[in-house]
Short mmCIF file of C-alpha atoms and ligand atoms in Angstrom, two decimals:
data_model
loop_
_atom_site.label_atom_id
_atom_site.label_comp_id
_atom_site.label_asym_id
_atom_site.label_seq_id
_atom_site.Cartn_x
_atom_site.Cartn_y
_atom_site.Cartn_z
CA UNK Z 93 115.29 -303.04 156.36
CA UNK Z 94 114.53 -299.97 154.45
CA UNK Z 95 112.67 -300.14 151.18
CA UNK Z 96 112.16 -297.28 148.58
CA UNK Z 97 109.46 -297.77 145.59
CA UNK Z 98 109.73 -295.90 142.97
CA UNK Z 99 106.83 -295.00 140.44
CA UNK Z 100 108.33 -294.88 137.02
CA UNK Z 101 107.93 -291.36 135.35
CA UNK Z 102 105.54 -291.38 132.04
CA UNK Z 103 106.90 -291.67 128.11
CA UNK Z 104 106.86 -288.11 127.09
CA UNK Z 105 106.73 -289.73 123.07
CA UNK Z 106 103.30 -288.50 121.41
CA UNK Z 107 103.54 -288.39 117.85
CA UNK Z 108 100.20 -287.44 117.49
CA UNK Z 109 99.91 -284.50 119.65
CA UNK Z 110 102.85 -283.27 118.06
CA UNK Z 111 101.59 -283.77 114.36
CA UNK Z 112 98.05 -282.86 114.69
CA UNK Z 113 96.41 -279.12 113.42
CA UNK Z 114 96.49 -276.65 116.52
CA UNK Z 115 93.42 -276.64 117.73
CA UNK Z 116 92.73 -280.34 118.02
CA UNK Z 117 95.73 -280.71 120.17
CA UNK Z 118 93.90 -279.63 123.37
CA UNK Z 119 91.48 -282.66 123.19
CA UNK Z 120 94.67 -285.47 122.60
CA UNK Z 121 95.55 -286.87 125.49
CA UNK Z 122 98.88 -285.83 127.39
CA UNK Z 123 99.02 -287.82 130.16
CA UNK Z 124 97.22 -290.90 132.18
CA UNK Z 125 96.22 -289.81 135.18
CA UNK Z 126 95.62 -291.78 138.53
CA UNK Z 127 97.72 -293.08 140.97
CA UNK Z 128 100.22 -296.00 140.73
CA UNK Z 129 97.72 -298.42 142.36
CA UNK Z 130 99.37 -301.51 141.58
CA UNK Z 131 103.07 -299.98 143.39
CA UNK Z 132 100.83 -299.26 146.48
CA UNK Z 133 99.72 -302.87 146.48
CA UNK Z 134 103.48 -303.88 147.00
CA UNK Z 135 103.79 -300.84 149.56
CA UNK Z 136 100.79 -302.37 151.52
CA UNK Z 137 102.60 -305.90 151.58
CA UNK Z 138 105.60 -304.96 153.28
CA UNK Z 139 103.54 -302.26 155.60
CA UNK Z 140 105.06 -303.25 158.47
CA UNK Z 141 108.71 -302.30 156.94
CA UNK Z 142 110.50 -299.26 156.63
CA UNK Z 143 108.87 -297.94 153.44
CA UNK Z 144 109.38 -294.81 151.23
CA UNK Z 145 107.20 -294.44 148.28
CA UNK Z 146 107.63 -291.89 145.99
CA UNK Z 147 105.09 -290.93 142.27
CA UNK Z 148 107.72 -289.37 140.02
CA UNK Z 149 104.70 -289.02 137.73
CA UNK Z 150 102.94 -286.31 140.54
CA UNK Z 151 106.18 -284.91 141.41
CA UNK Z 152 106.75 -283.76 137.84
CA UNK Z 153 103.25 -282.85 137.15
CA UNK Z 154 102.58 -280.81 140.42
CA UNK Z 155 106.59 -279.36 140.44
CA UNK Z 156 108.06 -279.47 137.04
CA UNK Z 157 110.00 -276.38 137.68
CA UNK Z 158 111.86 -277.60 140.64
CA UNK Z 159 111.88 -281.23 139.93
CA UNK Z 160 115.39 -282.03 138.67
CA UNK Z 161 115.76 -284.88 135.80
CA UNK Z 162 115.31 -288.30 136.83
CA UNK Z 163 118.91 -289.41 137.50
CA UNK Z 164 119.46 -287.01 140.29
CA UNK Z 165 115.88 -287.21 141.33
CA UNK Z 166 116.50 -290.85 142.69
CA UNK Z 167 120.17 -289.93 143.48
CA UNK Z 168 118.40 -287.48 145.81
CA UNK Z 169 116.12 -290.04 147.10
CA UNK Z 170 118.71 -292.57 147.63
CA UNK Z 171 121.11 -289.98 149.90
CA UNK Z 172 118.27 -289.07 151.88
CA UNK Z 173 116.78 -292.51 152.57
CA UNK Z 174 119.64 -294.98 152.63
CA UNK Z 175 117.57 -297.71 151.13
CA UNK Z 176 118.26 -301.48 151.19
CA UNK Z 177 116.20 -302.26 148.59
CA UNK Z 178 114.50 -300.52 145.52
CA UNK Z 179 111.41 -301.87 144.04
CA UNK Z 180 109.40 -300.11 140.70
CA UNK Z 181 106.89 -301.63 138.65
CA UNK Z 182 106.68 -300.93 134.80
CA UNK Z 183 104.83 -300.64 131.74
CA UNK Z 184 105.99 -301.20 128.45
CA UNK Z 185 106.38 -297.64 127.27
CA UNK Z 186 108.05 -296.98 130.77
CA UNK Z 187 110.47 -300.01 131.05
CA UNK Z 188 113.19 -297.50 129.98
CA UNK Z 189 113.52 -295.24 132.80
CA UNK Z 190 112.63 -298.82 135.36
CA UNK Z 191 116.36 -299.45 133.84
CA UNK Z 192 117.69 -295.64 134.42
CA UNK Z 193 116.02 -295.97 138.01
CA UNK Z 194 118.09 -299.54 138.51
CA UNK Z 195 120.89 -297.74 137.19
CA UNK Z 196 121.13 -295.04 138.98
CA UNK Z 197 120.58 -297.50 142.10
CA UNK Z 198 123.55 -299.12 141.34
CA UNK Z 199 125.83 -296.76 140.05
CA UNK Z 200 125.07 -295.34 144.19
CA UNK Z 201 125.45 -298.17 145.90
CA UNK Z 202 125.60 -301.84 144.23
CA UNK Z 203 124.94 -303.24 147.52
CA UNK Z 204 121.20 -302.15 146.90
CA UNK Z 205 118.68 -305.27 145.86
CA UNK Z 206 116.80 -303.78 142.65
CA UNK Z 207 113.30 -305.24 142.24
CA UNK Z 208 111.30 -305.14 139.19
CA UNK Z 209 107.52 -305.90 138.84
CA UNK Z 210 103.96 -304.51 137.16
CA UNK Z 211 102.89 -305.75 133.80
CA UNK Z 212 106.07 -305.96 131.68
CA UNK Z 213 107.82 -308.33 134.04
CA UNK Z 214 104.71 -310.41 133.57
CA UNK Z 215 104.67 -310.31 128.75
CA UNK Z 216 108.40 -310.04 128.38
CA UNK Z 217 110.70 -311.01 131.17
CA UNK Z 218 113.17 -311.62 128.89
CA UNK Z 219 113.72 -307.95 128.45
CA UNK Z 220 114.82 -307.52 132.08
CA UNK Z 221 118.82 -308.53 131.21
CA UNK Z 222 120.29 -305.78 132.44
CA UNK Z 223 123.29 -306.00 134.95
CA UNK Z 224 121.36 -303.00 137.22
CA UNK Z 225 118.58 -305.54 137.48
CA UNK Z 226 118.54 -308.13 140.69
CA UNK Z 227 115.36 -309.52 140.72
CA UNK Z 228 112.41 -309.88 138.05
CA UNK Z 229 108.80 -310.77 139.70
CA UNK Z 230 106.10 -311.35 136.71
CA UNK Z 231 102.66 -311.54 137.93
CA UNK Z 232 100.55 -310.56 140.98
CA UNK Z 233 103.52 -310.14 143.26
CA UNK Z 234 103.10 -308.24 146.06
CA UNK Z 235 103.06 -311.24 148.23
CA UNK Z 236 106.11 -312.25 146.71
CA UNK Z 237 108.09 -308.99 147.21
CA UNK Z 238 107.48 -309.79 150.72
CA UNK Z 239 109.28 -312.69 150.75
CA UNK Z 240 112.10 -311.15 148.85
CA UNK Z 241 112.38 -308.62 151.76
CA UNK Z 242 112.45 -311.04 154.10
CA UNK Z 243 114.87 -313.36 152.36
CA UNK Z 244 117.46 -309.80 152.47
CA UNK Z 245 116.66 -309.29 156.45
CA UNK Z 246 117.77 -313.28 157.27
CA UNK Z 247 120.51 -312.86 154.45
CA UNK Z 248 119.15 -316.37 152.83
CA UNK Z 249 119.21 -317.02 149.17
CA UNK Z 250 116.54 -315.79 146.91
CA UNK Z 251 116.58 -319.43 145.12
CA UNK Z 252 114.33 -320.64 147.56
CA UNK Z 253 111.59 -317.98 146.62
CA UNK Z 254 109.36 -319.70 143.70
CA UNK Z 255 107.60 -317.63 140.98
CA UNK Z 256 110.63 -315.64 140.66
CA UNK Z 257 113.54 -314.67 138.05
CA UNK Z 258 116.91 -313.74 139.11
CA UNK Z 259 119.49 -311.89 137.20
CA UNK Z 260 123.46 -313.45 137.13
CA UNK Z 261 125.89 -311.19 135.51
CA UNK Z 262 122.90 -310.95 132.55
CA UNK Z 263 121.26 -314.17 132.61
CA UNK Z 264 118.04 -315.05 133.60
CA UNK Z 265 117.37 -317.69 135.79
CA UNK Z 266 113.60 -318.88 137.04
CA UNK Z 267 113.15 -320.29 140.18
CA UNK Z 268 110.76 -323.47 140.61
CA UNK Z 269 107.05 -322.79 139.59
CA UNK Z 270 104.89 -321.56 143.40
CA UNK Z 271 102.41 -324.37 143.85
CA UNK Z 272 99.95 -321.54 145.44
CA UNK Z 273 99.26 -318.92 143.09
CA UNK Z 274 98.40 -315.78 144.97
CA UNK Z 275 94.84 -314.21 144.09
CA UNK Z 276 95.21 -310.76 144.69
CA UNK Z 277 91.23 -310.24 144.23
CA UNK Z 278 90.22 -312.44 146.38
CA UNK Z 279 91.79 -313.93 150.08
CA UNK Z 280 95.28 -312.19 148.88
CA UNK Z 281 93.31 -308.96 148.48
CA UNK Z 282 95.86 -306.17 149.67
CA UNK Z 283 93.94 -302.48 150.30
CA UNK Z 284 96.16 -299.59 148.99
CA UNK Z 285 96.80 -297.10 151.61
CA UNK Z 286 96.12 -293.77 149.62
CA UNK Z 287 97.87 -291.67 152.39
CA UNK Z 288 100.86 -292.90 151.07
CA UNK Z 289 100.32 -290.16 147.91
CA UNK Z 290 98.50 -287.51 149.56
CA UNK Z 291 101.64 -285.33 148.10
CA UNK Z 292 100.47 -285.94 144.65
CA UNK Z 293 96.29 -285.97 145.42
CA UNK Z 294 96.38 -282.82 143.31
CA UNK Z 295 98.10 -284.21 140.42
CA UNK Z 296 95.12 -287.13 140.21
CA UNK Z 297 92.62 -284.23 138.55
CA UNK Z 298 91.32 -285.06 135.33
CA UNK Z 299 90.14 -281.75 132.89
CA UNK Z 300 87.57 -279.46 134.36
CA UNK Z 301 86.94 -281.84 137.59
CA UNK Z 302 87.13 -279.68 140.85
CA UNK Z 303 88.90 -282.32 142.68
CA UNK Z 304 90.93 -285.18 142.70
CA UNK Z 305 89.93 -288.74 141.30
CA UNK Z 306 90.93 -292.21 142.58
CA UNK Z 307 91.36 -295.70 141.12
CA UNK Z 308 89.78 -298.77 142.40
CA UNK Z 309 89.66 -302.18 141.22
CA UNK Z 310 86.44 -304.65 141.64
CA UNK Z 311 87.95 -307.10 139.18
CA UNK Z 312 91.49 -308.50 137.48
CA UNK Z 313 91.66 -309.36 133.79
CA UNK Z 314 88.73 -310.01 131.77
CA UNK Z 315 87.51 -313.52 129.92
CA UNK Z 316 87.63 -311.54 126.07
CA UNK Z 317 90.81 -312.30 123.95
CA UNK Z 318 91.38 -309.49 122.02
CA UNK Z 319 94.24 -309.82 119.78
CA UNK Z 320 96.06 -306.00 120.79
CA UNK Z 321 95.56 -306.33 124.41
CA UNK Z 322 97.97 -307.50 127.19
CA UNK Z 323 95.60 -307.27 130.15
CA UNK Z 324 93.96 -310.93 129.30
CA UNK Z 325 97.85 -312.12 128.88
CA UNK Z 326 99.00 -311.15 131.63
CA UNK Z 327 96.23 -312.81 133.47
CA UNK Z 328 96.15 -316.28 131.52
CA UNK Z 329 92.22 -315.27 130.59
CA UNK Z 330 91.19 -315.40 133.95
CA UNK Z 331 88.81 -312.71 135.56
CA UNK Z 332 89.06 -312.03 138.93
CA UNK Z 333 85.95 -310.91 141.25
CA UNK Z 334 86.83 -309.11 143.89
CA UNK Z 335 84.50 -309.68 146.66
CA UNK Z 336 81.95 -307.07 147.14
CA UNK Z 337 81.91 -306.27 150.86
CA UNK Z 338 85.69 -305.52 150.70
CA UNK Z 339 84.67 -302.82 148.18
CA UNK Z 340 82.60 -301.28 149.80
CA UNK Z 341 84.86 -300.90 152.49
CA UNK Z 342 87.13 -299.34 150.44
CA UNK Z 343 84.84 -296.97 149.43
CA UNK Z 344 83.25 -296.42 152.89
CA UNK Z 345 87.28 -295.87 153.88
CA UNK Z 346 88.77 -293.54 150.75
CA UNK Z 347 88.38 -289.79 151.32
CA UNK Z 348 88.29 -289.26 147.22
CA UNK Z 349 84.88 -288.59 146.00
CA UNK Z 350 85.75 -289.60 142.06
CA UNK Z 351 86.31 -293.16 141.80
CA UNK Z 352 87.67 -294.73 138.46
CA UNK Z 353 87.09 -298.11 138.63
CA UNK Z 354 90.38 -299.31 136.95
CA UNK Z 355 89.39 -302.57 135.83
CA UNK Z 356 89.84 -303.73 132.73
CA UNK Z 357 86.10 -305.11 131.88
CA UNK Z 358 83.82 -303.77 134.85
CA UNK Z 359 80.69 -305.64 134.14
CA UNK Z 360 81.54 -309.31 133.50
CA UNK Z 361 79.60 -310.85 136.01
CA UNK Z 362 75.80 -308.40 135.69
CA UNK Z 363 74.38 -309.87 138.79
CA UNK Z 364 77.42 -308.81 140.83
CA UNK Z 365 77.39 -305.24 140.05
CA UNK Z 366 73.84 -305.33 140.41
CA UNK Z 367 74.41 -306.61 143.77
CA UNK Z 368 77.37 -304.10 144.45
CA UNK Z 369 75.37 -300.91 144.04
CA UNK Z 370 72.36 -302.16 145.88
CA UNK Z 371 75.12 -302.42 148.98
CA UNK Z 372 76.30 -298.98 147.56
CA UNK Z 373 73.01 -297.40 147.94
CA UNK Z 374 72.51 -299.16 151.17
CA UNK Z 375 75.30 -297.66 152.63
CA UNK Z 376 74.39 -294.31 151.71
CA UNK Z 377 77.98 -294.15 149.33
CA UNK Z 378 77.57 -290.83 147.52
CA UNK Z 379 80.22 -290.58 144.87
CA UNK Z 380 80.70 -290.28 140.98
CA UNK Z 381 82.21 -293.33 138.95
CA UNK Z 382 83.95 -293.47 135.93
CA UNK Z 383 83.86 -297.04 134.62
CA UNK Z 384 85.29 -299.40 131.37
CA UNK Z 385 81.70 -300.99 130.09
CA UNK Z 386 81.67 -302.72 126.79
CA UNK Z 387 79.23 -301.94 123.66
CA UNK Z 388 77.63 -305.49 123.90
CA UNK Z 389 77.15 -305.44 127.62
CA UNK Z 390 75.07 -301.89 127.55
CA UNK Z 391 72.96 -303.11 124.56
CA UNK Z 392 72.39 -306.73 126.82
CA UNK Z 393 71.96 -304.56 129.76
CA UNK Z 394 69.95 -301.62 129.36
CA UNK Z 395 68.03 -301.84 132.78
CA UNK Z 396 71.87 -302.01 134.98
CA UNK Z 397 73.19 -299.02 132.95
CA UNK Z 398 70.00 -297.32 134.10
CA UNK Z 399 70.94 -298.26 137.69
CA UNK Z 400 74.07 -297.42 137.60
CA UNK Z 401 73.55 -294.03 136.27
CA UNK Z 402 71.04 -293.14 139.47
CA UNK Z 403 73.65 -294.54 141.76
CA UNK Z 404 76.61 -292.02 140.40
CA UNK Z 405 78.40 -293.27 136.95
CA UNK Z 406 78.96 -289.80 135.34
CA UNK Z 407 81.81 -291.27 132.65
CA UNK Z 408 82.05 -294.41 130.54
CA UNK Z 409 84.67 -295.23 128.62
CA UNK Z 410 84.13 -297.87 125.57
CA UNK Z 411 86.15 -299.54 123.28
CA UNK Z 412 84.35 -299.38 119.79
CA UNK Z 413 87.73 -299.96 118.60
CA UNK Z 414 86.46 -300.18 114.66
CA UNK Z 415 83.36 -299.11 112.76
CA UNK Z 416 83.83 -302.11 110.36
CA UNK Z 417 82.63 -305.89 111.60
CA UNK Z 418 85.60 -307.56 109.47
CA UNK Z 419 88.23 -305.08 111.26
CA UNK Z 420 86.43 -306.26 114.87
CA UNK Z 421 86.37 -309.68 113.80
CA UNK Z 422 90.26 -309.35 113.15
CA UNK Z 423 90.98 -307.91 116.68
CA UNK Z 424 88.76 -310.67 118.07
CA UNK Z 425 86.78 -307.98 119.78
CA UNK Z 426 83.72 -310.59 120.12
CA UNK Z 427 81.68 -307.78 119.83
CA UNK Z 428 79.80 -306.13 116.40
CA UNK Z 429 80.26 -302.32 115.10
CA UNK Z 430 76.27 -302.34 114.54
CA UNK Z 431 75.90 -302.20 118.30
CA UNK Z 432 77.72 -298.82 118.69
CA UNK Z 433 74.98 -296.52 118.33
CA UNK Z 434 72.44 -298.75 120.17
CA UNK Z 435 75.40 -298.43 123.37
CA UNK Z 436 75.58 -294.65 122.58
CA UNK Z 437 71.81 -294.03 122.68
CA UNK Z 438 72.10 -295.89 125.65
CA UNK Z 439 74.47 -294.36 127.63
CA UNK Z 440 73.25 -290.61 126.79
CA UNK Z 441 69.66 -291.76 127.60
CA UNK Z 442 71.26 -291.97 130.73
CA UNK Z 443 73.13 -288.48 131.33
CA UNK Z 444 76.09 -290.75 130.72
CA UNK Z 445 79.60 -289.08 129.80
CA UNK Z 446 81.03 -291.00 126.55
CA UNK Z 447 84.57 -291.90 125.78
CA UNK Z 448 84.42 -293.84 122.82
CA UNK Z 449 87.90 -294.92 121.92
CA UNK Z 450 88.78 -295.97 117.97
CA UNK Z 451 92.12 -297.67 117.50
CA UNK Z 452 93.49 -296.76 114.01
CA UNK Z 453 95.50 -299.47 112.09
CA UNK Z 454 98.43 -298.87 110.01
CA UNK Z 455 97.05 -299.91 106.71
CA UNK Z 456 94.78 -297.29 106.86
CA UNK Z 457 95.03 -294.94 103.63
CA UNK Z 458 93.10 -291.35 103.08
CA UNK Z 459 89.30 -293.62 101.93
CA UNK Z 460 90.05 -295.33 105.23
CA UNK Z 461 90.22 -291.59 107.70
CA UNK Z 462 87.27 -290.45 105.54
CA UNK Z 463 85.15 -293.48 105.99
CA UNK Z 464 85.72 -293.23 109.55
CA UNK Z 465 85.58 -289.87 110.41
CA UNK Z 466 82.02 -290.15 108.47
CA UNK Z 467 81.01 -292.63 110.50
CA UNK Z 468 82.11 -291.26 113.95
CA UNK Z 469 80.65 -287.70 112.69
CA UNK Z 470 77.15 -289.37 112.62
CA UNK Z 471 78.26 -291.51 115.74
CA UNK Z 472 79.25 -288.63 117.62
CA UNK Z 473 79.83 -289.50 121.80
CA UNK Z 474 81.17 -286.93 124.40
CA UNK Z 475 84.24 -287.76 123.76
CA UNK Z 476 85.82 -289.65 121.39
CA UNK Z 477 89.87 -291.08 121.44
CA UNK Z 478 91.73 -292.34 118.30
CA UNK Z 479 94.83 -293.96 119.41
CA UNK Z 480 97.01 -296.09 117.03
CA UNK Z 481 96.99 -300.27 117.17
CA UNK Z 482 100.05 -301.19 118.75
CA UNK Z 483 101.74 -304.46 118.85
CA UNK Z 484 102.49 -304.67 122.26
CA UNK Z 485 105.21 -307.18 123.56
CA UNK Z 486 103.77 -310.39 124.81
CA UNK Z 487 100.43 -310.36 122.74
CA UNK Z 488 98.95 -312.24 119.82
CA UNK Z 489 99.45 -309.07 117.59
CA UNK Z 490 102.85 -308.96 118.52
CA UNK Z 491 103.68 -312.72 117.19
CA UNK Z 492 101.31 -311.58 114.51
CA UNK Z 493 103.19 -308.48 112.96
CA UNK Z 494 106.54 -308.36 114.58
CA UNK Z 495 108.28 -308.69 111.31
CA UNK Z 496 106.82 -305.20 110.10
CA UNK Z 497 107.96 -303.43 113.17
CA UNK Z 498 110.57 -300.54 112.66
CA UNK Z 499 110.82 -299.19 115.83
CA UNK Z 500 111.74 -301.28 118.85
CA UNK Z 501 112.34 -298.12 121.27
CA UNK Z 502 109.60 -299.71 123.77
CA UNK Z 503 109.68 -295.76 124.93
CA UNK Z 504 107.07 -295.21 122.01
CA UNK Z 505 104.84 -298.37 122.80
CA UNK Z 506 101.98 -295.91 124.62
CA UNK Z 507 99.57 -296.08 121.14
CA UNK Z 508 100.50 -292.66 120.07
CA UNK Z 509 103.27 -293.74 117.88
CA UNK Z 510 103.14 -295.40 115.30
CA UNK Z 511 105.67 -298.78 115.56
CA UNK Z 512 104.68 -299.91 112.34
CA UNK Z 513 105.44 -298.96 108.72
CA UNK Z 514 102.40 -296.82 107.89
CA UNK Z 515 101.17 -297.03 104.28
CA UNK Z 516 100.70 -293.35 104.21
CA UNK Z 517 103.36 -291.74 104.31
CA UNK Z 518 103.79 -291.13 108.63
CA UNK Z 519 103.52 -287.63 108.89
CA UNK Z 520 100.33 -287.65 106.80
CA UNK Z 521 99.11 -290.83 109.13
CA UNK Z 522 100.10 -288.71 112.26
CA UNK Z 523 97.69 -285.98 111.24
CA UNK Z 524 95.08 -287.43 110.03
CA UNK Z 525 94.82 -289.18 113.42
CA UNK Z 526 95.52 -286.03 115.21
CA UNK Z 527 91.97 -284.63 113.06
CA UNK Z 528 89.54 -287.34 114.16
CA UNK Z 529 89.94 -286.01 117.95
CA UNK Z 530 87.97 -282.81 116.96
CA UNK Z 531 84.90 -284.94 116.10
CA UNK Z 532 83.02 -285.24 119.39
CA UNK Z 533 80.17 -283.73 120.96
CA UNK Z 534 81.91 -282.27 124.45
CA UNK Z 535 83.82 -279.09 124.64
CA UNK Z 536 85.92 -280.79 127.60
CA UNK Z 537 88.47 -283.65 127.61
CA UNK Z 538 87.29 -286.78 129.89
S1 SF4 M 659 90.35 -304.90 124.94
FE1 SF4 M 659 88.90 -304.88 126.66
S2 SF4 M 659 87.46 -306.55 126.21
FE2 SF4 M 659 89.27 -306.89 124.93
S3 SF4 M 659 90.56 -308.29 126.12
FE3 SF4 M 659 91.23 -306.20 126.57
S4 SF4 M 659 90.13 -305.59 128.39
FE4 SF4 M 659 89.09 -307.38 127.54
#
């Protein structure tokens, strides 16, 4: 049984690079940059199968010259591999090219199983209708794509296979709910092989660093409910500990020296990271981190910051979202804008890296930019991000504010396009977005 994954290539739509004054463009970002850690997951469940696993994102980062366009890409693949089955997992803004993958699968060979998983099988299933499509697999599924495989090897019908959705001629049909629900932090814990993109290592270097970065996850979803974000959906509001010795294995195991912890909400549970980096420093674990901390949770935690910092976090990234406590109380952010500078102090107090990120609603008019850009003038952080509040498929906003969409091409759903009717007019939105990005302290992008 041969099995190719296939890491989705990245939505080249960026509205706001494209519309913002020259020389703020090099500090908008291009690209996100890490490896597909959730694809390797899968590749690790079916380890002891014939796997290929190929990062379309690396390949046209490191080759874009030689790289040919995506159709004959995987047309390539597929001649040279032969594959039984081809999985990908995808995002919203990347479900399009999931479908020219599946496509292109089919169009070669409709004998081929096509698998789809990662986060937008797990908002909207619903989109997944398309003939090219066999199998749907919301949630943590790894464990479950194992059972698919095996289901192909003994030839036995995927109806028996709970938790899943199967595609007939365009309809979607769920199997019976899994009475075990695999916990993929805990005892269903699968640890990503990284040599399995040692072709692309190079393409995981962020800015100025001098080599490569990995991610690693210590938890899945976070307990906060804000209104714009999928990660708490797709987990049902459940957070996820992973346990700390397996971590540290991981760690003790990677050959990357920049870790990005890519968790949602790192520091949920205080006493276990406290607890994490005392095993860190036991071990002797010399390495930089780059983690996702909340405003609140510095300003509650001043003395853990401080720890952390000693122990290696170089780069923090922080959603301040909005300088205005009605526009936080909106997004359910459960956090106040009058703790932003006390978390800023903080964090430079500590040699701290800042990524403050601001998203910008569509109501906002030319007092709105100004009063911002004020306030994030005298607020300034490393690094600061201003990406535009998107309604993203299988969220509260969504429900909220689908009837002023105009632009359904999920392609642009990456929050640097603007979905929404603006009420300035959208080129004028576009650049006063692209602006804010100059206002920052650092002469480097993190
Ligand atoms: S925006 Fe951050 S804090 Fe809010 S739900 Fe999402 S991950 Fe949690």
């Amino acid at each position: 049984m041969k099995i190719l994954l296939i890491n989705t290539p990245r939505s080249p739509h960026n509205m706001i690079l494209e519309s913002a004054p020259e020389e703020a463009k090099k500090y908008i970002h291009k690209r996100l940059i890490g490896p597909p850690l959730g694809l390797m997951t899968v590749a690790e469940a079916v380890k002891d199968y014939d796997v290929v696993f190929f990062e379309t994102k690396g390949e046209y980062d490191l080759f874009p010259e030689i790289t040919p366009p995506l159709k004959q890409l995987v047309t390539n693949l597929l001649n040279e591999h032969k594959p039984d089955i081809v999985g990908t997992t995808t995002i919203a803004s990347e479900f399009n090219y999931a479908i020219d993958i599946f496509k292109t699968v089919k169009a070669f060979n409709p004998d081929i199983l096509t698998v789809a998983g990662g986060l937008h099988t797990s908002l909207s299933p619903n989109d997944f209708t398309d003939l090219s499509v066999d199998l749907v697999l919301p949630g943590q599924s790894a464990h479950i794509f194992r059972e698919v495989v095996q289901a192909k090897e003994k030839n036995e019908s995927f109806e028996n296979i709970p938790g899943i959705i199967i595609n007939k001629e365009g309809k979607l049909y769920s199997t019976k709910n899994r009475a075990y629900k695999f916990n993929s932090a805990e005892d269903d814990f699968l640890m990503p092989n990284r040599k399995l993109i040692e072709r692309w290592r190079n393409s995981y270097i962020v800015g100025n660093a001098k080599e490569p970065s990995t991610y690693l996850f210590t938890s899945l979803g976070c307990p906060y409910k804000c209104t714009f974000c999928s990660i708490w959906c797709q987990f049902q509001g459940k957070y996820l500990q992973r346990d700390i010795e397996s971590i540290i294995t991981e760690l003790k195991e990677m050959d990357y020296n920049i870790v990005r912890f890519a968790d949602a909400n790192t520091i949920v549970n205080e006493p276990v990271i406290e607890h994490l980096f005392d095993r860190i420093e036991q071990e002797g674990i010399k390495k930089t981190y780059i983690m996702d901390i909340r405003t609140d949770t510095a300003v509650n935690n001043p003395k853990l910051i401080e720890k952390l910092a000693k122990a290696g976090l170089k780069v923090v990234i922080c959603g301040f979202e909005s300088f205005r406590e009605e526009e936080l109380k909106k997004y359910n952010k459960s956090s106040e804008a009058k703790l932003i500078h006390q978390a800023i102090d903080i964090f430079h107090q500590n040699g701290i890296m800042l990524r403050g990120n601001y998203v910008i609603p569509n109501d906002y008019d030319d007092s709105d930019f100004k009063a911002l850009s004020d306030y994030t003038s005298s607020h300034k952080v490393t690094y600061a991000g201003y990406t535009i509040l998107t309604p993203m498929p299988g969220t509260p906003f969504y429900e909220e504010i689908k009837d002023q969409i105009i632009d359904f091409d999920l392609a642009k759903y990456n929050f640097f396009n603007s979905v929404l009717k603006t009420k300035l007019p959208l080129e004028k939105f576009y650049e006063n977005v692209g602006k804010l990005w100059l206002i920052k302290k650092g002469t480097d992008v993190i």
